[in-house]
């Protein structure tokens, strides 16, 4: 592994370069969608060429003079394909991966990029406004790779493919019996409720002065772990975009990918006080089990988290939770 700090452009985020041997590739991602990769994937790539478009990303105009070209499709679930260019014409195939358009996102800064320059695979380490660290595969790295700047806020659209997607374990319950923990929990809830759901600036002082009014307020607290939102990124360098998450389903719809029925679930996987909820559109193959999952259910999933940064979603759009990618 080599670490390249890109001194030529001090504005660029830190770049960590991986070799081909250190890069996992996309075989496991294609297996989400087919059991016959050797037949289906080449056929899908051939079909997409007939209706391919060139995504702009952060570019106002796309230049075919670049040494690489990114092709995509105008579908909710689609393929992005990277081609090498020579004299303005496609020369050879470099890479391809399945993508999902995500209408939700967060404003983040790019702390670093973990990149294979040969395959144009890139995982971004992102920090949201509330300090959360998120790792996601960059759908548009080929188009945006020369434009990213450090310490610059971007509105980032998030989406994911699910390797596994199931209802959370509803019987995972813990009892909190520590008196100080119970007191803190009851005090916090009472104070926030008395302030119309807002956390006051002097919350810690109010908690310190809070006293229970009934014996029931100091009874043990039951916490259902199946009703919580959580996100854990991967711990292998270059594969941090392979994540585990748990959250609540906010929306559900059906679409298709090359004739296969796909369910799109909008899931909130991080939800903290005074922070913008982290909502991800997750694509799942339509089966009897996944079809049974409904809005408001809590799920847990192993996902391949993706990010996309578009020029038209910056500026005023950056402050919005929902921003539709074109």
Coordinates of C-alpha atoms in Angstrom, one line a residue:
X1 CA 0.0 0.0 0.0
X2 CA 1.2 3.5 -0.8
X3 CA -0.2 6.7 0.6
X4 CA -0.2 9.7 -1.8
X5 CA -0.8 13.1 -0.3
X6 CA -1.1 14.8 -3.7
X7 CA 1.2 17.7 -3.2
X8 CA 0.5 19.0 -6.7
X9 CA -3.0 20.1 -5.6
X10 CA -3.0 20.9 -1.9
X11 CA -6.8 21.3 -2.1
X12 CA -7.4 17.6 -2.8
X13 CA -8.4 15.2 0.0
X14 CA -5.8 12.7 1.2
X15 CA -5.6 9.8 -1.2
X16 CA -4.6 6.3 -0.2
X17 CA -3.7 4.1 -3.2
X18 CA -4.4 0.4 -3.2
X19 CA -3.0 -2.3 -5.6
X20 CA -5.2 -4.7 -7.6
X21 CA -4.4 -7.4 -5.1
X22 CA -5.7 -5.2 -2.3
X23 CA -8.9 -4.4 -4.1
X24 CA -11.9 -6.8 -3.6
X25 CA -13.6 -6.1 -6.9
X26 CA -17.3 -6.5 -7.6
X27 CA -18.0 -10.2 -7.9
X28 CA -19.9 -10.3 -4.6
X29 CA -21.9 -7.3 -5.7
X30 CA -23.0 -8.9 -9.0
X31 CA -23.9 -12.0 -7.0
X32 CA -26.6 -10.0 -5.3
X33 CA -28.3 -9.8 -8.6
X34 CA -27.5 -13.1 -10.4
X35 CA -26.2 -16.6 -9.9
X36 CA -24.8 -16.7 -13.4
X37 CA -22.3 -13.8 -13.6
X38 CA -20.4 -15.2 -16.6
X39 CA -23.6 -15.1 -18.7
X40 CA -25.7 -12.3 -17.3
X41 CA -23.2 -9.5 -16.6
X42 CA -21.6 -9.4 -20.2
X43 CA -25.2 -9.4 -21.6
X44 CA -26.2 -6.5 -19.3
X45 CA -23.1 -4.5 -20.3
X46 CA -23.8 -5.0 -23.9
X47 CA -27.5 -4.0 -23.5
X48 CA -26.6 -0.8 -21.6
X49 CA -24.3 0.5 -24.3
X50 CA -27.4 1.0 -26.5
X51 CA -29.0 3.4 -23.9
X52 CA -26.0 4.7 -22.0
X53 CA -25.7 8.3 -20.9
X54 CA -22.7 10.2 -19.5
X55 CA -23.3 11.4 -15.9
X56 CA -21.9 14.8 -15.1
X57 CA -21.2 14.5 -11.4
X58 CA -19.5 17.8 -10.4
X59 CA -18.6 18.7 -14.0
X60 CA -20.7 21.4 -15.7
X61 CA -19.6 19.9 -19.0
X62 CA -18.4 16.4 -19.7
X63 CA -15.2 16.2 -21.9
X64 CA -14.5 13.1 -24.0
X65 CA -10.9 14.2 -24.0
X66 CA -10.4 12.7 -20.6
X67 CA -8.4 9.4 -20.6
X68 CA -11.4 7.6 -19.0
X69 CA -15.1 7.8 -19.7
X70 CA -18.0 6.9 -17.3
X71 CA -21.2 5.6 -18.8
X72 CA -24.4 5.2 -16.9
X73 CA -28.2 4.7 -17.4
X74 CA -31.2 6.8 -16.5
X75 CA -32.9 4.2 -14.3
X76 CA -33.3 3.9 -10.5
X77 CA -31.2 0.7 -10.6
X78 CA -28.5 0.7 -13.3
X79 CA -24.9 -0.1 -14.2
X80 CA -22.0 2.3 -14.3
X81 CA -19.3 1.3 -16.7
X82 CA -15.8 2.8 -17.0
X83 CA -14.0 2.8 -20.4
X84 CA -10.5 3.8 -21.3
X85 CA -10.3 6.6 -23.9
X86 CA -7.8 7.3 -26.7
X87 CA -8.0 10.2 -29.1
X88 CA -11.6 10.9 -27.9
X89 CA -12.7 7.3 -28.6
X90 CA -13.4 4.3 -26.3
X91 CA -10.3 2.0 -26.3
X92 CA -11.0 -0.7 -23.8
X93 CA -13.2 -1.8 -20.8
X94 CA -11.9 -0.9 -17.3
X95 CA -14.7 -1.6 -14.8
X96 CA -18.4 -1.9 -14.2
X97 CA -20.6 -2.1 -11.1
X98 CA -24.4 -2.0 -10.3
X99 CA -25.7 1.2 -8.8
X100 CA -28.8 2.7 -7.2
X101 CA -30.0 6.3 -7.3
X102 CA -30.5 7.6 -3.8
X103 CA -32.8 10.6 -3.3
X104 CA -31.6 11.2 0.3
X105 CA -28.3 12.4 1.7
X106 CA -26.2 14.4 4.1
X107 CA -23.8 17.4 3.9
X108 CA -20.3 15.9 4.4
X109 CA -16.7 16.7 3.9
X110 CA -14.3 14.2 2.2
X111 CA -11.6 13.3 4.7
X112 CA -9.8 10.8 2.4
X113 CA -10.2 8.7 -0.7
X114 CA -9.1 5.0 -0.8
X115 CA -8.5 4.4 -4.5
X116 CA -7.4 1.8 -7.0
X117 CA -6.2 3.9 -9.9
X118 CA -6.3 1.0 -12.4
X119 CA -10.0 0.0 -11.8
X120 CA -11.2 3.4 -10.7
X121 CA -12.7 1.9 -7.5
X122 CA -12.8 4.5 -4.7
X123 CA -14.1 4.4 -1.2
X124 CA -14.7 7.8 0.4
X125 CA -14.3 8.5 4.1
X126 CA -16.9 11.2 4.8
X127 CA -17.6 13.2 7.9
X128 CA -21.1 14.6 8.3
X129 CA -22.1 17.9 9.9
X130 CA -22.7 16.2 13.2
X131 CA -19.4 14.4 13.2
X132 CA -20.5 11.0 12.0
X133 CA -18.0 9.0 10.0
X134 CA -19.4 7.3 6.9
X135 CA -17.6 5.2 4.3
X136 CA -19.2 4.7 0.9
X137 CA -18.2 3.5 -2.6
X138 CA -18.0 6.5 -5.0
X139 CA -20.3 5.8 -7.9
X140 CA -18.9 8.9 -9.7
X141 CA -15.2 8.8 -8.9
X142 CA -14.2 8.6 -12.6
X143 CA -16.1 11.8 -13.3
X144 CA -15.3 13.7 -10.1
X145 CA -11.8 12.5 -9.2
X146 CA -10.0 15.7 -10.3
X147 CA -12.6 18.0 -8.7
X148 CA -12.8 17.0 -5.0
X149 CA -11.4 19.5 -2.5
X150 CA -10.5 19.0 1.1
X151 CA -12.5 20.9 3.8
X152 CA -15.3 21.5 1.3
X153 CA -18.9 20.6 2.2
X154 CA -20.7 18.5 -0.4
X155 CA -24.3 17.3 -0.4
X156 CA -23.8 13.5 -0.8
X157 CA -26.6 11.2 -2.0
X158 CA -26.5 7.8 -0.4
X159 CA -27.8 4.4 -1.6
X160 CA -27.0 0.7 -1.1
X161 CA -27.4 -2.8 -2.3
X162 CA -28.2 -5.4 0.4
X163 CA -26.4 -8.7 0.7
X164 CA -28.8 -9.6 3.5
X165 CA -32.0 -7.8 4.5
X166 CA -34.2 -9.2 7.3
X167 CA -36.5 -8.0 10.1
X168 CA -34.6 -7.1 13.3
X169 CA -34.6 -9.4 16.3
X170 CA -37.6 -8.2 18.3
X171 CA -36.7 -10.3 21.4
X172 CA -33.3 -8.6 21.9
X173 CA -34.2 -6.6 25.0
X174 CA -32.0 -5.4 27.9
X175 CA -33.0 -4.1 31.3
X176 CA -31.2 -1.0 32.7
X177 CA -31.2 -1.2 36.5
X178 CA -28.5 1.2 37.4
X179 CA -30.2 4.0 39.4
X180 CA -28.0 6.8 37.9
X181 CA -28.6 5.6 34.4
X182 CA -32.3 5.3 35.0
X183 CA -32.4 8.8 36.5
X184 CA -30.5 10.3 33.5
X185 CA -32.8 8.5 31.0
X186 CA -36.0 9.7 32.7
X187 CA -34.7 13.2 33.3
X188 CA -33.6 13.6 29.7
X189 CA -37.0 12.5 28.3
X190 CA -38.9 14.7 30.7
X191 CA -36.9 17.8 30.0
X192 CA -37.0 17.4 26.2
X193 CA -40.8 16.7 26.3
X194 CA -41.3 19.9 28.4
X195 CA -39.4 21.8 25.7
X196 CA -41.5 20.7 22.7
X197 CA -39.0 18.1 21.7
X198 CA -36.0 20.4 21.6
X199 CA -32.9 19.9 23.7
X200 CA -32.2 23.1 25.8
X201 CA -28.7 24.5 26.0
X202 CA -28.5 23.9 29.7
X203 CA -29.7 20.2 29.4
X204 CA -26.9 18.9 31.7
X205 CA -27.7 21.4 34.4
X206 CA -31.4 20.6 34.3
X207 CA -30.7 16.9 34.4
X208 CA -28.5 17.4 37.5
X209 CA -31.4 19.3 39.2
X210 CA -34.2 16.9 38.1
X211 CA -36.0 14.9 40.7
X212 CA -38.5 12.0 40.2
X213 CA -42.1 12.7 41.1
X214 CA -43.2 9.1 41.4
X215 CA -41.7 5.7 42.2
X216 CA -42.5 4.5 38.8
X217 CA -40.1 7.0 37.2
X218 CA -37.2 5.2 38.9
X219 CA -38.3 1.7 37.8
X220 CA -35.9 -0.3 35.6
X221 CA -35.8 0.9 31.9
X222 CA -36.5 -1.7 29.2
X223 CA -34.6 -1.1 25.9
X224 CA -35.6 -3.0 22.8
X225 CA -32.4 -3.4 20.8
X226 CA -34.6 -4.4 17.8
X227 CA -36.0 -0.9 17.8
X228 CA -32.8 1.1 17.3
X229 CA -30.9 2.7 14.5
X230 CA -27.2 1.7 14.0
X231 CA -24.5 1.8 11.3
X232 CA -21.2 0.1 11.5
X233 CA -18.7 0.4 8.6
X234 CA -16.3 -2.4 7.6
X235 CA -12.9 -2.8 9.3
X236 CA -10.9 -3.9 6.2
X237 CA -8.9 -1.2 4.4
X238 CA -10.6 -0.5 1.0
X239 CA -13.7 -2.4 2.1
X240 CA -15.1 -0.1 4.7
X241 CA -18.1 0.4 2.4
X242 CA -19.3 -3.1 3.3
X243 CA -21.4 -2.2 6.3
X244 CA -23.9 -3.5 8.8
X245 CA -26.9 -1.5 9.7
X246 CA -30.2 -1.6 11.6
X247 CA -33.0 0.9 11.2
X248 CA -36.6 1.7 10.5
X249 CA -38.3 1.5 7.1
X250 CA -39.7 4.8 6.0
X251 CA -40.7 3.9 2.5
X252 CA -41.0 1.0 0.1
X253 CA -41.5 0.7 -3.7
X254 CA -40.9 -1.8 -6.5
X255 CA -38.7 -1.3 -9.6
X256 CA -36.7 -3.5 -11.9
X257 CA -33.1 -4.2 -12.9
X258 CA -32.7 -6.0 -16.3
X259 CA -35.9 -7.8 -15.9
X260 CA -35.4 -8.6 -12.2
X261 CA -37.9 -7.3 -9.6
X262 CA -36.1 -5.1 -7.1
X263 CA -37.6 -3.6 -3.9
X264 CA -36.3 -0.2 -2.8
X265 CA -36.5 0.4 0.9
X266 CA -35.9 3.9 2.4
X267 CA -34.3 3.2 5.8
X268 CA -33.2 5.5 8.5
X269 CA -30.0 4.0 10.0
X270 CA -28.8 6.9 12.2
X271 CA -31.2 9.1 14.1
X272 CA -29.8 11.4 16.8
X273 CA -31.1 14.5 18.7
X274 CA -30.4 17.7 16.8
X275 CA -28.9 15.9 13.8
X276 CA -30.2 15.2 10.3
X277 CA -31.4 11.6 10.1
X278 CA -29.2 9.4 7.9
X279 CA -31.6 7.8 5.4
X280 CA -30.4 5.4 2.7
X281 CA -32.3 3.9 -0.2
X282 CA -31.5 0.2 -0.1
X283 CA -32.1 -2.1 -3.1
X284 CA -33.1 -5.7 -2.3
X285 CA -34.0 -8.6 -4.7
X286 CA -37.8 -9.1 -4.4
X287 CA -38.5 -12.4 -2.6
X288 CA -41.3 -13.7 -0.4
X289 CA -39.3 -12.7 2.7
X290 CA -38.4 -9.2 1.6
X291 CA -41.8 -8.5 0.2
X292 CA -43.3 -9.2 3.7
X293 CA -41.3 -6.3 5.2
X294 CA -43.4 -3.2 5.5
X295 CA -43.1 0.5 6.3
X296 CA -42.4 1.2 10.0
X297 CA -40.8 -2.2 10.4
X298 CA -37.2 -2.4 11.9
X299 CA -34.7 -4.2 9.8
X300 CA -31.1 -5.3 10.0
X301 CA -28.9 -5.7 6.9
X302 CA -25.5 -6.2 5.4
X303 CA -25.1 -3.5 2.7
X304 CA -22.8 -2.2 0.1
X305 CA -23.0 1.6 0.8
X306 CA -22.7 3.9 -2.2
X307 CA -22.3 7.7 -2.5
X308 CA -22.9 10.1 -5.4
X309 CA -22.0 13.8 -5.6
X310 CA -23.8 15.9 -8.2
X311 CA -23.2 19.5 -9.1
X312 CA -26.9 20.3 -9.2
X313 CA -27.4 19.0 -5.6
X314 CA -25.0 21.5 -4.1
X315 CA -25.7 25.1 -3.0
X316 CA -29.2 25.5 -1.6
X317 CA -29.9 21.8 -1.9
X318 CA -27.1 21.0 0.5
X319 CA -29.3 22.0 3.5
X320 CA -32.1 19.7 2.5
X321 CA -32.4 16.1 3.7
X322 CA -34.0 15.0 0.4
X323 CA -32.3 15.8 -2.9
X324 CA -33.2 13.9 -6.0
X325 CA -30.2 12.7 -8.2
X326 CA -30.8 13.1 -11.9

